[in-house]
Every structure is written in C-alpha cells, then in structure tokens.
C-alpha cells in the first residue's frame, strides 16, 4: 500500500508537467498550422497563381492528408517497436523539408502541387498522431487535460495569425516560410521533450482503430443508419461553405478594401472566439442535447455566410468572424457527442473518422475547387452566394433530421 501511495504521489507531481508539455506541443503545432494553413492562399497569390490553381493545390493537399492518416495509423500499429513520438518527429521533419523546398525551389504549378501534397501528408496528418501521444497516458489512467491544451492551442493560433499578418505587411508574403520553419522546429523540440509512458501502450489508439475496421463495411454502416447519412451530407455542404470562406478569406477581405494585416486580425478574432465554447461546452451539454447543439452550430455557419454576403467593410468582416463562437467552435465538440449517440457501440471510432473525412476531406476539398473556379470565372459576391446556398442546405438537412436523442443501439 505504501508503495502504491508513493506511486500515486509521483504521478500527481508529474501530471502537471505532462499537461504543460502536451499543451506546449498543441500551442507550437497550432502556430505552425496558422502559418501554412492560414496563409497558404496569401503565399500562392503572391506567386501569381490563379484562384482556380490555388483551389486545386489546396484540394490535393486535403485529399493527401486523408490517405496519409490511414497509412500512418496502420504503420504505427504494425511497428510497435517504434515509439510513437519518433513517428511524429519523422512526420514533422518531412514537413520541414517541404517548407525548405518552398523557400528555395522556383514555383511552378506542379512543383507547388507536389510540395503541398507533402505538407498534407505530413503536417496536416500529424493531428491524430499528436492526440495519440496524450492517449498513451489516458490508457494507463493518467488524465491529460485535452480541453486546456486545445484551448491554449486555439489561443496560440490566434496570436500567430495576428502576428503573421503584420509580418507580411512589413516583409512580404515570403516571410511566411521562415516563420513556418521556426514554428516546426519548436514543435519538434516540444515532442522530443514530451514524456514517454511507463508502459508500452503507444499504439493502443491505433490498435483499437484497427480492430474497428473488422466491423461491417463503411458503406453498409452508413446505409443502415439514416441519421448518420443525413449528418454526413449536411457536414459536406456546411464545410463546402466553410472551406470557401476560410481559405479564400484574403480575397473576401480585399474585396471590401482590406489587406494582409486585416486578414491576420480576422484569423485572430475567429480563433479567439472559439475558445470559450470549447472550454465551457460541458455546461451546454447539461442543459440540452448534442443534436440541438449541432443544429445550432450549423445555423451559425449559415448566418455567417449570409452576413458575409451583405458585408461592405473590414469591420463588418471582423464582427461576423466572431460568429465562430457558436459555429465551428461549437461544432467541434458537439459533433463528437452527436456521433457517439447515433452509432452503435462497435462503430463509434469509425463514426468519428467519417466526420473528419466528410468535413476536412470531402467538404473542404470541394470548397477549395469550387471556390477557386468561382473566383476565376465570376467574383467574390458569386462565391458568397454559392457559399450561402450550401450552408443553408446543410442547415436545413440537420434541422429536419437531427431530432431527439437516438436510443442506444
């Protein structure tokens, strides 16, 4: 008993350090994403790519991340002798190399496609691996504070976006790449310093995921669960709209008379507004259902797109960016709970992965392609009309199908 008490006291002393180190990984990683995800359109525009070409580049990047995540999960599952943190470091080094290529290789369309595909396969795919770093500790009974780490990550994303916007105004769009490279080095250092669990559980996350793949075919799962099917369709429509507004926000801000500095401020306001909802989400869940919260978040996606269409100034864009508080900020946690309720016990992990594929994969990809084409062939107002129509359809589908909690299967 004495030895067990000693062990528990040791664990409590280390828990704060572990949470601090994981929060450092989240913060530096989100700063890195702020540079390459938030300002990739600005960079490509400065290199004279057309909007349709930018849309294709970003779409390929998103699709690459989907396939890469599946491969990396399988690799980690099959190579249990390799510490998960080493895999994360390797992936980040690939992204750092791609960043160097962007800095020193002349930009043609196909080289840009290749380099951004590498970034999609590495840095964009690192999110699930970084989460798995913390799950190692959860699996042995050590509670990592995901909410705190995620909230601090959003704060870091916001500060980085604001700072990068001002950096670009002073030194030009190419300054994104040195900043991105520096952030990546900080992430790598944070991962190196992160603790390894006492037990060999670094692939438990992927083992569970692998076992789930033995359950029914995905298409069968979707076809027999109409509520899930309608939810995925509504997500795709909502994220077509979200992808257009997020990735082509520089052009939207320019349309109302703004510049790169204003774009950085807009990113800052959106990211900061998400934090309160994520931190206090448990309070929402005590008062209502996940289905109603998802419906509310989709209503705010639609409202934001509609108000963007009627915006005529940068301050209006700033104001409407803060609708993220009940849009994307609410969608992230609410969708996890909603899917958890509407799928059966042995389909929960696959259900969560389908949300990622529908939103960040299919929806964002179509949004990138359609947005780039629309801007080249038509105008920003046409883009906003298309965005508003998609978000309205997505909202109506979830409004008519979410309903009450589904009974346990």
Short mmCIF file of C-alpha atoms in Angstrom, two decimals:
data_model
loop_
_atom_site.label_atom_id
_atom_site.label_comp_id
_atom_site.label_asym_id
_atom_site.label_seq_id
_atom_site.Cartn_x
_atom_site.Cartn_y
_atom_site.Cartn_z
CA UNK A 1 0.00 0.00 0.00
CA UNK A 2 2.85 2.37 0.89
CA UNK A 3 4.50 1.73 -2.47
CA UNK A 4 1.21 2.38 -4.26
CA UNK A 5 0.74 5.67 -2.38
CA UNK A 6 4.26 6.71 -3.35
CA UNK A 7 3.48 5.86 -6.96
CA UNK A 8 0.25 7.90 -6.89
CA UNK A 9 2.00 10.92 -5.38
CA UNK A 10 4.73 10.66 -8.00
CA UNK A 11 2.10 10.53 -10.74
CA UNK A 12 0.29 13.60 -9.37
CA UNK A 13 3.54 15.56 -9.26
CA UNK A 14 4.30 14.62 -12.84
CA UNK A 15 0.76 15.17 -14.16
CA UNK A 16 1.15 18.96 -14.19
CA UNK A 17 4.43 18.66 -16.09
CA UNK A 18 2.91 16.23 -18.59
CA UNK A 19 -0.06 18.55 -19.20
CA UNK A 20 2.28 21.51 -19.63
CA UNK A 21 4.41 19.62 -22.14
CA UNK A 22 1.36 18.44 -24.10
CA UNK A 23 -0.02 21.98 -24.11
CA UNK A 24 3.35 23.16 -25.46
CA UNK A 25 3.04 20.66 -28.32
CA UNK A 26 -0.51 21.85 -29.09
CA UNK A 27 0.49 25.53 -28.98
CA UNK A 28 3.54 25.20 -31.22
CA UNK A 29 1.72 22.89 -33.62
CA UNK A 30 -1.23 25.28 -33.94
CA UNK A 31 1.20 28.16 -34.55
CA UNK A 32 2.73 26.12 -37.35
CA UNK A 33 -0.71 25.40 -38.84
CA UNK A 34 -1.57 29.08 -38.55
CA UNK A 35 1.33 29.89 -40.88
CA UNK A 36 0.92 27.22 -43.55
CA UNK A 37 -2.83 26.61 -43.33
CA UNK A 38 -3.89 30.16 -42.62
CA UNK A 39 -1.63 31.97 -45.08
CA UNK A 40 -1.08 29.46 -47.91
CA UNK A 41 -3.54 31.35 -50.14
CA UNK A 42 -1.69 34.63 -49.47
CA UNK A 43 1.63 32.96 -50.34
CA UNK A 44 0.34 31.36 -53.54
CA UNK A 45 -1.35 34.59 -54.61
CA UNK A 46 1.95 36.44 -54.20
CA UNK A 47 3.49 33.89 -56.58
CA UNK A 48 0.88 34.75 -59.25
CA UNK A 49 -1.19 31.58 -59.09
CA UNK A 50 -4.77 31.93 -60.28
CA UNK A 51 -7.58 31.26 -57.80
CA UNK A 52 -8.56 28.06 -59.63
CA UNK A 53 -4.97 26.80 -59.41
CA UNK A 54 -4.85 27.64 -55.70
CA UNK A 55 -8.09 25.72 -55.21
CA UNK A 56 -6.65 22.63 -56.93
CA UNK A 57 -3.42 22.79 -54.89
CA UNK A 58 -5.30 23.04 -51.60
CA UNK A 59 -7.77 20.32 -52.61
CA UNK A 60 -4.97 17.87 -53.42
CA UNK A 61 -3.33 18.77 -50.12
CA UNK A 62 -6.52 17.91 -48.19
CA UNK A 63 -7.01 14.60 -50.02
CA UNK A 64 -3.38 13.64 -49.38
CA UNK A 65 -3.88 14.14 -45.65
CA UNK A 66 -6.85 11.74 -45.59
CA UNK A 67 -4.93 8.86 -47.17
CA UNK A 68 -1.80 9.64 -45.17
CA UNK A 69 -3.64 9.44 -41.83
CA UNK A 70 -4.85 5.94 -42.65
CA UNK A 71 -1.33 4.88 -43.67
CA UNK A 72 0.33 6.37 -40.59
CA UNK A 73 -2.19 4.71 -38.28
CA UNK A 74 -1.53 1.34 -39.91
CA UNK A 75 2.24 1.89 -39.78
CA UNK A 76 2.17 2.72 -36.07
CA UNK A 77 0.03 -0.36 -35.42
CA UNK A 78 2.38 -2.71 -37.29
CA UNK A 79 5.64 -1.27 -35.91
CA UNK A 80 5.08 -1.35 -32.18
CA UNK A 81 8.79 -1.25 -31.52
CA UNK A 82 8.96 2.34 -32.83
CA UNK A 83 7.95 4.93 -30.18
CA UNK A 84 5.02 6.99 -31.37
CA UNK A 85 6.83 10.26 -30.62
CA UNK A 86 9.55 9.19 -33.08
CA UNK A 87 6.93 8.75 -35.80
CA UNK A 88 5.56 12.23 -35.03
CA UNK A 89 9.07 13.70 -35.22
CA UNK A 90 9.69 11.96 -38.55
CA UNK A 91 6.45 13.33 -40.00
CA UNK A 92 7.30 16.87 -38.86
CA UNK A 93 10.79 16.62 -40.37
CA UNK A 94 9.17 15.77 -43.72
CA UNK A 95 7.05 18.93 -43.42
CA UNK A 96 10.15 20.98 -42.53
CA UNK A 97 11.90 19.64 -45.66
CA UNK A 98 8.85 20.55 -47.76
CA UNK A 99 8.96 24.06 -46.28
CA UNK A 100 12.61 24.38 -47.36
CA UNK A 101 11.66 23.27 -50.87
CA UNK A 102 9.01 26.00 -50.97
CA UNK A 103 11.61 28.55 -49.93
CA UNK A 104 14.31 27.67 -52.47
CA UNK A 105 12.69 25.91 -55.46
CA UNK A 106 11.06 28.09 -58.16
CA UNK A 107 7.28 27.84 -58.01
CA UNK A 108 5.51 26.19 -60.92
CA UNK A 109 2.05 24.73 -60.66
CA UNK A 110 3.21 21.12 -60.50
CA UNK A 111 6.04 21.75 -58.03
CA UNK A 112 3.54 23.55 -55.81
CA UNK A 113 1.13 20.60 -56.06
CA UNK A 114 3.94 18.20 -55.11
CA UNK A 115 5.23 20.27 -52.18
CA UNK A 116 1.77 20.99 -50.74
CA UNK A 117 0.92 17.30 -51.12
CA UNK A 118 3.96 16.54 -48.94
CA UNK A 119 2.72 19.05 -46.37
CA UNK A 120 -0.75 17.50 -46.44
CA UNK A 121 0.71 14.01 -45.99
CA UNK A 122 2.92 15.11 -43.11
CA UNK A 123 1.93 18.18 -41.12
CA UNK A 124 -1.83 18.02 -41.69
CA UNK A 125 -1.78 14.31 -40.81
CA UNK A 126 0.10 14.90 -37.57
CA UNK A 127 -3.04 15.99 -35.70
CA UNK A 128 -4.27 12.47 -34.91
CA UNK A 129 -0.73 11.34 -34.04
CA UNK A 130 -0.32 14.23 -31.59
CA UNK A 131 -3.64 13.35 -29.98
CA UNK A 132 -2.43 9.75 -29.72
CA UNK A 133 0.61 10.95 -27.77
CA UNK A 134 -1.75 12.00 -24.99
CA UNK A 135 -3.93 8.91 -25.31
CA UNK A 136 -0.90 6.85 -24.32
CA UNK A 137 -1.24 8.34 -20.84
CA UNK A 138 -5.05 8.17 -20.76
CA UNK A 139 -4.78 4.43 -21.44
CA UNK A 140 -2.75 3.92 -18.27
CA UNK A 141 -5.03 6.04 -16.13
CA UNK A 142 -3.21 9.40 -16.30
CA UNK A 143 -5.73 12.13 -17.27
CA UNK A 144 -4.41 14.51 -19.90
CA UNK A 145 -6.40 17.77 -19.99
CA UNK A 146 -7.40 17.88 -23.67
CA UNK A 147 -9.71 20.87 -23.18
CA UNK A 148 -6.98 23.03 -21.67
CA UNK A 149 -4.43 22.02 -24.31
CA UNK A 150 -6.90 22.61 -27.17
CA UNK A 151 -7.95 25.98 -25.76
CA UNK A 152 -4.33 27.10 -25.41
CA UNK A 153 -3.71 25.83 -28.95
CA UNK A 154 -6.54 28.00 -30.32
CA UNK A 155 -5.11 30.97 -28.43
CA UNK A 156 -1.64 30.32 -29.93
CA UNK A 157 -3.21 30.01 -33.41
CA UNK A 158 -4.92 33.37 -32.92
CA UNK A 159 -1.79 35.18 -31.72
CA UNK A 160 0.32 33.66 -34.50
CA UNK A 161 -2.24 34.68 -37.13
CA UNK A 162 -2.33 38.25 -35.89
CA UNK A 163 1.48 38.46 -35.77
CA UNK A 164 1.97 36.88 -39.19
CA UNK A 165 -0.47 39.32 -40.76
CA UNK A 166 1.65 42.22 -39.52
CA UNK A 167 4.87 40.42 -40.55
CA UNK A 168 3.58 40.03 -44.11
CA UNK A 169 2.68 43.72 -44.32
CA UNK A 170 6.24 44.63 -43.36
CA UNK A 171 8.33 41.96 -45.14
CA UNK A 172 6.03 40.43 -47.78
CA UNK A 173 4.31 37.06 -48.19
CA UNK A 174 7.56 35.10 -48.44
CA UNK A 175 8.19 35.81 -44.74
CA UNK A 176 5.55 33.15 -44.01
CA UNK A 177 8.00 30.37 -44.82
CA UNK A 178 10.84 31.24 -42.38
CA UNK A 179 8.20 31.72 -39.66
CA UNK A 180 6.62 28.36 -40.53
CA UNK A 181 10.02 26.67 -40.43
CA UNK A 182 10.75 28.18 -36.99
CA UNK A 183 7.37 27.02 -35.64
CA UNK A 184 8.03 23.49 -36.94
CA UNK A 185 11.37 23.38 -35.13
CA UNK A 186 9.57 24.40 -31.93
CA UNK A 187 7.02 21.61 -32.40
CA UNK A 188 9.78 19.06 -32.96
CA UNK A 189 11.58 20.26 -29.82
CA UNK A 190 8.32 20.04 -27.82
CA UNK A 191 7.69 16.47 -28.99
CA UNK A 192 11.29 15.45 -28.15
CA UNK A 193 10.80 16.78 -24.60
CA UNK A 194 7.43 15.05 -24.16
CA UNK A 195 7.37 12.15 -21.71
CA UNK A 196 7.07 8.53 -22.75
CA UNK A 197 4.58 6.46 -20.71
CA UNK A 198 5.91 3.83 -18.33
CA UNK A 199 4.06 1.09 -20.18
CA UNK A 200 4.32 0.12 -23.83
CA UNK A 201 0.93 1.44 -24.88
CA UNK A 202 2.00 3.83 -27.60
CA UNK A 203 -0.03 2.07 -30.27
CA UNK A 204 -3.19 1.27 -28.27
CA UNK A 205 -5.01 4.09 -30.04
CA UNK A 206 -4.30 2.58 -33.43
CA UNK A 207 -4.87 -1.00 -32.29
CA UNK A 208 -8.41 -0.05 -31.26
CA UNK A 209 -8.89 1.71 -34.59
CA UNK A 210 -7.58 -1.31 -36.47
CA UNK A 211 -9.95 -3.66 -34.65
CA UNK A 212 -12.88 -1.46 -35.58
CA UNK A 213 -12.04 -1.94 -39.25
CA UNK A 214 -13.12 -5.56 -38.90
CA UNK A 215 -16.69 -4.44 -38.27
CA UNK A 216 -19.16 -4.02 -41.17
CA UNK A 217 -18.12 -2.24 -44.34
CA UNK A 218 -18.34 1.55 -44.04
CA UNK A 219 -20.93 1.81 -46.78
CA UNK A 220 -23.14 -0.72 -45.03
CA UNK A 221 -22.73 1.17 -41.78
CA UNK A 222 -23.79 4.45 -43.42
CA UNK A 223 -26.66 2.99 -45.45
CA UNK A 224 -28.29 1.32 -42.44
CA UNK A 225 -28.03 4.47 -40.28
CA UNK A 226 -30.06 7.20 -41.98
CA UNK A 227 -29.41 9.72 -39.24
CA UNK A 228 -25.65 9.31 -39.74
CA UNK A 229 -26.06 9.51 -43.53
CA UNK A 230 -28.00 12.78 -43.33
CA UNK A 231 -25.49 14.17 -40.83
CA UNK A 232 -22.56 13.43 -43.15
CA UNK A 233 -24.35 15.02 -46.13
CA UNK A 234 -25.10 18.14 -44.09
CA UNK A 235 -21.46 18.29 -42.92
CA UNK A 236 -20.20 18.14 -46.50
CA UNK A 237 -22.49 21.01 -47.53
CA UNK A 238 -21.57 23.10 -44.47
CA UNK A 239 -17.84 22.58 -44.99
CA UNK A 240 -18.01 23.38 -48.70
CA UNK A 241 -19.22 26.78 -47.49
CA UNK A 242 -16.73 26.90 -44.59
CA UNK A 243 -13.84 25.98 -46.90
CA UNK A 244 -14.73 28.81 -49.27
CA UNK A 245 -14.96 31.41 -46.51
CA UNK A 246 -11.85 30.24 -44.64
CA UNK A 247 -9.43 29.54 -47.49
CA UNK A 248 -10.47 32.44 -49.72
CA UNK A 249 -10.89 34.93 -46.89
CA UNK A 250 -7.93 37.01 -48.21
CA UNK A 251 -9.85 37.69 -51.43
CA UNK A 252 -13.03 38.45 -49.48
CA UNK A 253 -11.20 40.95 -47.27
CA UNK A 254 -9.52 42.51 -50.29
CA UNK A 255 -12.96 42.84 -51.91
CA UNK A 256 -14.14 45.05 -49.03
CA UNK A 257 -10.93 47.12 -49.03
CA UNK A 258 -8.70 45.23 -46.57
CA UNK A 259 -5.13 43.87 -46.69
CA UNK A 260 -2.96 41.06 -45.27
CA UNK A 261 -2.83 42.73 -41.87
CA UNK A 262 -6.62 42.75 -41.75
CA UNK A 263 -6.63 39.07 -42.73
CA UNK A 264 -4.38 38.27 -39.76
CA UNK A 265 -6.72 40.17 -37.46
CA UNK A 266 -9.72 38.29 -38.88
CA UNK A 267 -7.97 34.97 -38.19
CA UNK A 268 -7.19 36.12 -34.65
CA UNK A 269 -10.81 37.07 -33.90
CA UNK A 270 -12.20 33.79 -35.27
CA UNK A 271 -9.77 31.60 -33.34
CA UNK A 272 -10.18 33.55 -30.09
CA UNK A 273 -13.97 33.38 -30.28
CA UNK A 274 -13.89 29.55 -30.37
CA UNK A 275 -12.12 29.22 -27.01
CA UNK A 276 -15.00 29.99 -24.60
CA UNK A 277 -17.32 27.50 -26.29
CA UNK A 278 -14.76 24.71 -26.17
CA UNK A 279 -13.86 25.41 -22.54
CA UNK A 280 -17.47 25.60 -21.29
CA UNK A 281 -19.03 23.02 -23.61
CA UNK A 282 -19.89 20.67 -20.72
CA UNK A 283 -22.29 23.34 -19.40
CA UNK A 284 -24.18 23.30 -22.71
CA UNK A 285 -24.47 19.52 -22.61
CA UNK A 286 -26.09 19.65 -19.16
CA UNK A 287 -28.91 21.81 -20.48
CA UNK A 288 -29.69 20.39 -23.92
CA UNK A 289 -28.92 17.57 -26.39
CA UNK A 290 -25.99 17.18 -28.77
CA UNK A 291 -28.40 17.11 -31.72
CA UNK A 292 -29.75 20.56 -30.83
CA UNK A 293 -26.21 21.89 -30.36
CA UNK A 294 -25.10 20.59 -33.76
CA UNK A 295 -28.19 22.20 -35.32
CA UNK A 296 -27.37 25.49 -33.58
CA UNK A 297 -23.77 25.38 -34.85
CA UNK A 298 -24.95 24.80 -38.44
CA UNK A 299 -27.36 27.73 -38.07
CA UNK A 300 -24.38 29.94 -37.21
CA UNK A 301 -22.37 28.62 -40.18
CA UNK A 302 -25.29 29.68 -42.40
CA UNK A 303 -25.70 33.02 -40.61
CA UNK A 304 -22.01 33.85 -41.01
CA UNK A 305 -22.06 33.10 -44.74
CA UNK A 306 -25.22 35.15 -45.23
CA UNK A 307 -23.83 38.14 -43.33
CA UNK A 308 -20.55 37.93 -45.26
CA UNK A 309 -22.58 38.40 -48.45
CA UNK A 310 -24.04 41.65 -47.09
CA UNK A 311 -20.70 42.92 -45.71
CA UNK A 312 -19.24 46.09 -47.22
CA UNK A 313 -16.36 46.87 -44.85
CA UNK A 314 -13.49 45.25 -42.97
CA UNK A 315 -15.03 45.97 -39.52
CA UNK A 316 -18.15 44.05 -40.58
CA UNK A 317 -16.00 41.06 -41.58
CA UNK A 318 -14.26 41.27 -38.19
CA UNK A 319 -17.62 41.27 -36.41
CA UNK A 320 -19.00 38.32 -38.35
CA UNK A 321 -15.80 36.29 -37.90
CA UNK A 322 -16.68 36.11 -34.21
CA UNK A 323 -19.77 34.06 -35.07
CA UNK A 324 -17.29 31.17 -34.88
CA UNK A 325 -18.13 31.13 -31.16
CA UNK A 326 -21.29 29.14 -31.91
CA UNK A 327 -20.28 27.96 -35.40
CA UNK A 328 -17.06 25.99 -35.73
CA UNK A 329 -16.27 26.41 -32.03
CA UNK A 330 -19.50 24.59 -31.12
CA UNK A 331 -19.37 22.08 -33.98
CA UNK A 332 -16.05 20.52 -32.91
CA UNK A 333 -17.18 19.17 -29.51
CA UNK A 334 -20.91 18.81 -30.34
CA UNK A 335 -20.27 16.60 -33.39
CA UNK A 336 -18.20 14.20 -31.26
CA UNK A 337 -21.07 13.76 -28.79
CA UNK A 338 -23.73 13.56 -31.51
CA UNK A 339 -21.98 10.82 -33.47
CA UNK A 340 -21.31 8.97 -30.23
CA UNK A 341 -25.08 8.89 -29.64
CA UNK A 342 -26.31 7.91 -33.10
CA UNK A 343 -23.95 5.00 -33.89
CA UNK A 344 -23.71 1.60 -32.22
CA UNK A 345 -21.03 0.74 -29.67
CA UNK A 346 -18.70 -1.04 -32.09
CA UNK A 347 -18.91 1.76 -34.67
CA UNK A 348 -18.01 4.79 -32.56
CA UNK A 349 -14.43 5.23 -33.77
CA UNK A 350 -15.38 4.76 -37.40
CA UNK A 351 -18.19 7.27 -36.91
CA UNK A 352 -15.74 9.91 -35.66
CA UNK A 353 -13.37 9.24 -38.56
CA UNK A 354 -16.26 9.67 -41.03
CA UNK A 355 -16.92 13.15 -39.63
CA UNK A 356 -13.29 14.08 -40.30
CA UNK A 357 -13.45 12.71 -43.84
CA UNK A 358 -16.76 14.48 -44.58
CA UNK A 359 -15.66 17.84 -43.15
CA UNK A 360 -11.92 18.31 -43.59
CA UNK A 361 -11.73 15.90 -46.52
CA UNK A 362 -14.69 15.95 -48.90
CA UNK A 363 -16.29 19.26 -47.86
CA UNK A 364 -13.12 21.37 -47.72
CA UNK A 365 -11.79 19.78 -50.94
CA UNK A 366 -14.94 20.61 -52.91
CA UNK A 367 -14.96 24.08 -51.33
CA UNK A 368 -11.39 24.68 -52.45
CA UNK A 369 -12.05 23.54 -56.02
CA UNK A 370 -15.40 25.30 -56.40
CA UNK A 371 -14.17 28.45 -54.66
CA UNK A 372 -11.08 28.78 -56.83
CA UNK A 373 -13.06 28.22 -60.03
CA UNK A 374 -15.81 30.66 -58.97
CA UNK A 375 -13.33 33.44 -58.18
CA UNK A 376 -11.55 33.00 -61.53
CA UNK A 377 -14.70 32.86 -63.61
CA UNK A 378 -17.01 35.17 -61.65
CA UNK A 379 -16.46 37.26 -58.49
CA UNK A 380 -16.38 37.34 -54.69
CA UNK A 381 -20.16 38.04 -54.43
CA UNK A 382 -20.85 34.95 -56.57
CA UNK A 383 -18.60 32.92 -54.26
CA UNK A 384 -20.57 34.16 -51.25
CA UNK A 385 -23.92 33.33 -52.90
CA UNK A 386 -22.72 29.77 -53.56
CA UNK A 387 -21.37 29.51 -50.01
CA UNK A 388 -24.65 30.72 -48.53
CA UNK A 389 -26.73 28.26 -50.58
CA UNK A 390 -24.56 25.31 -49.49
CA UNK A 391 -24.66 26.30 -45.81
CA UNK A 392 -28.44 26.82 -45.95
CA UNK A 393 -28.98 23.35 -47.44
CA UNK A 394 -26.70 21.80 -44.83
CA UNK A 395 -28.55 23.60 -42.03
CA UNK A 396 -31.97 22.54 -43.32
CA UNK A 397 -30.96 18.88 -43.58
CA UNK A 398 -29.70 18.74 -39.98
CA UNK A 399 -32.70 20.77 -38.77
CA UNK A 400 -35.09 18.21 -40.26
CA UNK A 401 -33.17 15.07 -39.28
CA UNK A 402 -31.28 15.63 -36.00
CA UNK A 403 -34.39 15.48 -33.84
CA UNK A 404 -34.20 13.98 -30.41
CA UNK A 405 -31.50 11.73 -28.98
CA UNK A 406 -31.35 8.40 -30.66
CA UNK A 407 -31.95 5.48 -28.35
CA UNK A 408 -28.96 3.27 -27.59
CA UNK A 409 -28.28 0.65 -30.20
#
